[in-house]
Amino acid sequence: MDPKENDSYSFKVVENKEREKKRLLVLIVASLIGAVNGQSYAYGVEQSDLLKLYAHSRIINYEQFRCFDALITRESHWNVKAISPSGNHFGLGQMKNTNYKKLDGFTMVDWSIRYITKRYGSMCNAWRFFKAKGYH
């Protein structure tokens, strides 16, 4: 229902909804900016949450995202600074490339998705391989 020009109550309701949308957008943007700068402005929002949202935006299929999430959780618990016990594998996807450990978390997600897609064809294929062999 569109607010009528003379209906001030309807106009205020629509105006309040728009204000709430803007507040939510500001909170999301502030959280993302904070994540990029290594800070968190929103309590309870961790970098891992933002990385998961970013990964899900890149992996639209929910089943494939769940496989990717399981794989990264098993490898690094979504810790961008994770290092394997041997010290040879780094970051979210525990890759051996030394350039990988210098990347930010969002780029690590992109590199991991690209690597998994190229090598296994899908996130779930990589997860099945990992469960069978213990590595990917």
CSV table of C-alpha atoms in Angstrom, one decimal:
chain,number,residue,atom,x,y,z
A,1,MET,CA,0.0,0.0,0.0
A,2,ASP,CA,1.5,3.3,-1.1
A,3,PRO,CA,1.3,6.1,1.4
A,4,LYS,CA,-1.1,8.8,0.6
A,5,GLU,CA,0.1,12.4,0.6
A,6,ASN,CA,-2.3,13.3,3.3
A,7,ASP,CA,-1.7,10.2,5.4
A,8,SER,CA,1.2,11.2,7.7
A,9,TYR,CA,1.1,7.9,9.6
A,10,SER,CA,1.6,5.8,6.5
A,11,PHE,CA,4.4,8.1,5.4
A,12,LYS,CA,6.2,7.7,8.7
A,13,VAL,CA,5.9,3.9,8.6
A,14,VAL,CA,7.5,3.8,5.2
A,15,GLU,CA,10.1,6.4,6.3
A,16,ASN,CA,11.0,4.3,9.3
A,17,LYS,CA,11.3,1.1,7.2
A,18,GLU,CA,13.7,2.9,4.9
A,19,ARG,CA,15.7,4.2,7.9
A,20,GLU,CA,16.0,0.7,9.3
A,21,LYS,CA,17.2,-0.6,5.9
A,22,LYS,CA,19.9,2.1,5.8
A,23,ARG,CA,21.0,1.3,9.4
A,24,LEU,CA,21.3,-2.4,8.5
A,25,LEU,CA,23.3,-1.5,5.4
A,26,VAL,CA,25.6,0.7,7.4
A,27,LEU,CA,26.2,-2.1,9.9
A,28,ILE,CA,27.0,-4.6,7.2
A,29,VAL,CA,29.4,-2.2,5.5
A,30,ALA,CA,31.1,-1.2,8.7
A,31,SER,CA,31.6,-4.9,9.6
A,32,LEU,CA,33.1,-5.5,6.2
A,33,ILE,CA,35.4,-2.5,6.4
A,34,GLY,CA,36.4,-3.6,9.9
A,35,ALA,CA,37.2,-7.1,8.7
A,36,VAL,CA,39.4,-5.7,5.9
A,37,ASN,CA,41.2,-3.5,8.4
A,38,GLY,CA,41.5,-6.4,10.9
A,39,GLN,CA,39.0,-4.8,13.3
A,40,SER,CA,35.5,-5.8,14.2
A,41,TYR,CA,33.0,-3.0,14.8
A,42,ALA,CA,30.0,-5.3,15.4
A,43,TYR,CA,30.1,-7.4,18.5
A,44,GLY,CA,29.8,-11.1,17.8
A,45,VAL,CA,30.9,-10.8,14.2
A,46,GLU,CA,34.2,-12.7,13.7
A,47,GLN,CA,36.4,-12.7,10.6
A,48,SER,CA,35.5,-16.3,10.0
A,49,ASP,CA,31.8,-15.4,9.8
A,50,LEU,CA,32.6,-12.8,7.1
A,51,LEU,CA,34.8,-15.2,5.2
A,52,LYS,CA,32.0,-17.8,5.3
A,53,LEU,CA,29.5,-15.3,3.9
A,54,TYR,CA,32.0,-14.3,1.3
A,55,ALA,CA,32.7,-17.9,0.3
A,56,HIS,CA,28.9,-18.6,0.1
A,57,SER,CA,28.6,-15.6,-2.2
A,58,ARG,CA,31.1,-17.3,-4.5
A,59,ILE,CA,29.7,-20.8,-4.1
A,60,ILE,CA,25.9,-20.4,-4.7
A,61,ASN,CA,25.0,-24.1,-4.3
A,62,TYR,CA,24.4,-24.7,-0.6
A,63,GLU,CA,25.5,-28.3,-0.7
A,64,GLN,CA,28.8,-27.3,-2.4
A,65,PHE,CA,29.2,-24.5,0.1
A,66,ARG,CA,28.7,-26.9,3.0
A,67,CYS,CA,31.4,-29.2,1.6
A,68,PHE,CA,33.8,-26.2,1.2
A,69,ASP,CA,33.0,-25.1,4.8
A,70,ALA,CA,33.6,-28.6,6.1
A,71,LEU,CA,37.0,-28.8,4.3
A,72,ILE,CA,38.2,-25.4,5.4
A,73,THR,CA,37.0,-26.0,9.0
A,74,ARG,CA,38.9,-29.3,9.0
A,75,GLU,CA,42.0,-27.7,7.5
A,76,SER,CA,42.3,-24.4,9.4
A,77,HIS,CA,39.1,-23.7,11.4
A,78,TRP,CA,38.8,-20.6,9.1
A,79,ASN,CA,42.0,-19.2,10.7
A,80,VAL,CA,43.9,-17.2,8.0
A,81,LYS,CA,47.1,-17.5,10.0
A,82,ALA,CA,46.9,-21.3,10.4
A,83,ILE,CA,50.2,-23.1,9.8
A,84,SER,CA,50.4,-26.9,9.5
A,85,PRO,CA,52.4,-28.8,12.2
A,86,SER,CA,55.2,-29.3,9.6
A,87,GLY,CA,55.2,-25.6,8.9
A,88,ASN,CA,54.9,-26.1,5.2
A,89,HIS,CA,51.2,-25.3,4.6
A,90,PHE,CA,49.5,-22.0,5.3
A,91,GLY,CA,46.2,-20.2,5.7
A,92,LEU,CA,42.6,-21.2,5.2
A,93,GLY,CA,43.2,-23.9,2.6
A,94,GLN,CA,46.6,-25.0,3.9
A,95,MET,CA,48.4,-24.4,0.7
A,96,LYS,CA,52.1,-24.9,0.2
A,97,ASN,CA,52.6,-21.7,-1.9
A,98,THR,CA,54.4,-19.1,0.2
A,99,ASN,CA,52.6,-16.3,-1.6
A,100,TYR,CA,49.3,-17.8,-0.3
A,101,LYS,CA,50.2,-17.0,3.4
A,102,LYS,CA,50.7,-13.4,2.5
A,103,LEU,CA,47.1,-13.0,1.1
A,104,ASP,CA,44.1,-11.6,3.0
A,105,GLY,CA,41.4,-14.0,4.0
A,106,PHE,CA,39.0,-13.1,1.1
A,107,THR,CA,41.7,-13.7,-1.5
A,108,MET,CA,42.5,-17.0,0.2
A,109,VAL,CA,38.9,-18.1,-0.2
A,110,ASP,CA,39.1,-17.2,-4.0
A,111,TRP,CA,42.4,-19.1,-4.4
A,112,SER,CA,41.1,-22.1,-2.5
A,113,ILE,CA,37.9,-22.3,-4.6
A,114,ARG,CA,39.9,-22.0,-7.8
A,115,TYR,CA,42.4,-24.7,-6.7
A,116,ILE,CA,39.6,-27.1,-5.6
A,117,THR,CA,37.6,-26.6,-8.7
A,118,LYS,CA,40.6,-27.1,-11.0
A,119,ARG,CA,41.8,-30.2,-9.1
A,120,TYR,CA,38.6,-32.0,-8.1
A,121,GLY,CA,35.9,-30.4,-10.1
A,122,SER,CA,33.7,-29.5,-7.1
A,123,MET,CA,33.9,-28.8,-3.4
A,124,CYS,CA,32.1,-32.0,-2.5
A,125,ASN,CA,34.5,-34.1,-4.6
A,126,ALA,CA,37.4,-32.5,-2.7
A,127,TRP,CA,35.6,-33.1,0.6
A,128,ARG,CA,35.0,-36.8,-0.3
A,129,PHE,CA,38.7,-37.1,-1.3
A,130,PHE,CA,39.8,-35.5,2.0
A,131,LYS,CA,37.6,-37.9,4.1
A,132,ALA,CA,39.1,-40.9,2.2
A,133,LYS,CA,42.7,-39.8,2.1
A,134,GLY,CA,43.1,-37.3,5.0
A,135,TYR,CA,44.4,-34.5,2.7
A,136,HIS,CA,43.5,-32.7,-0.4
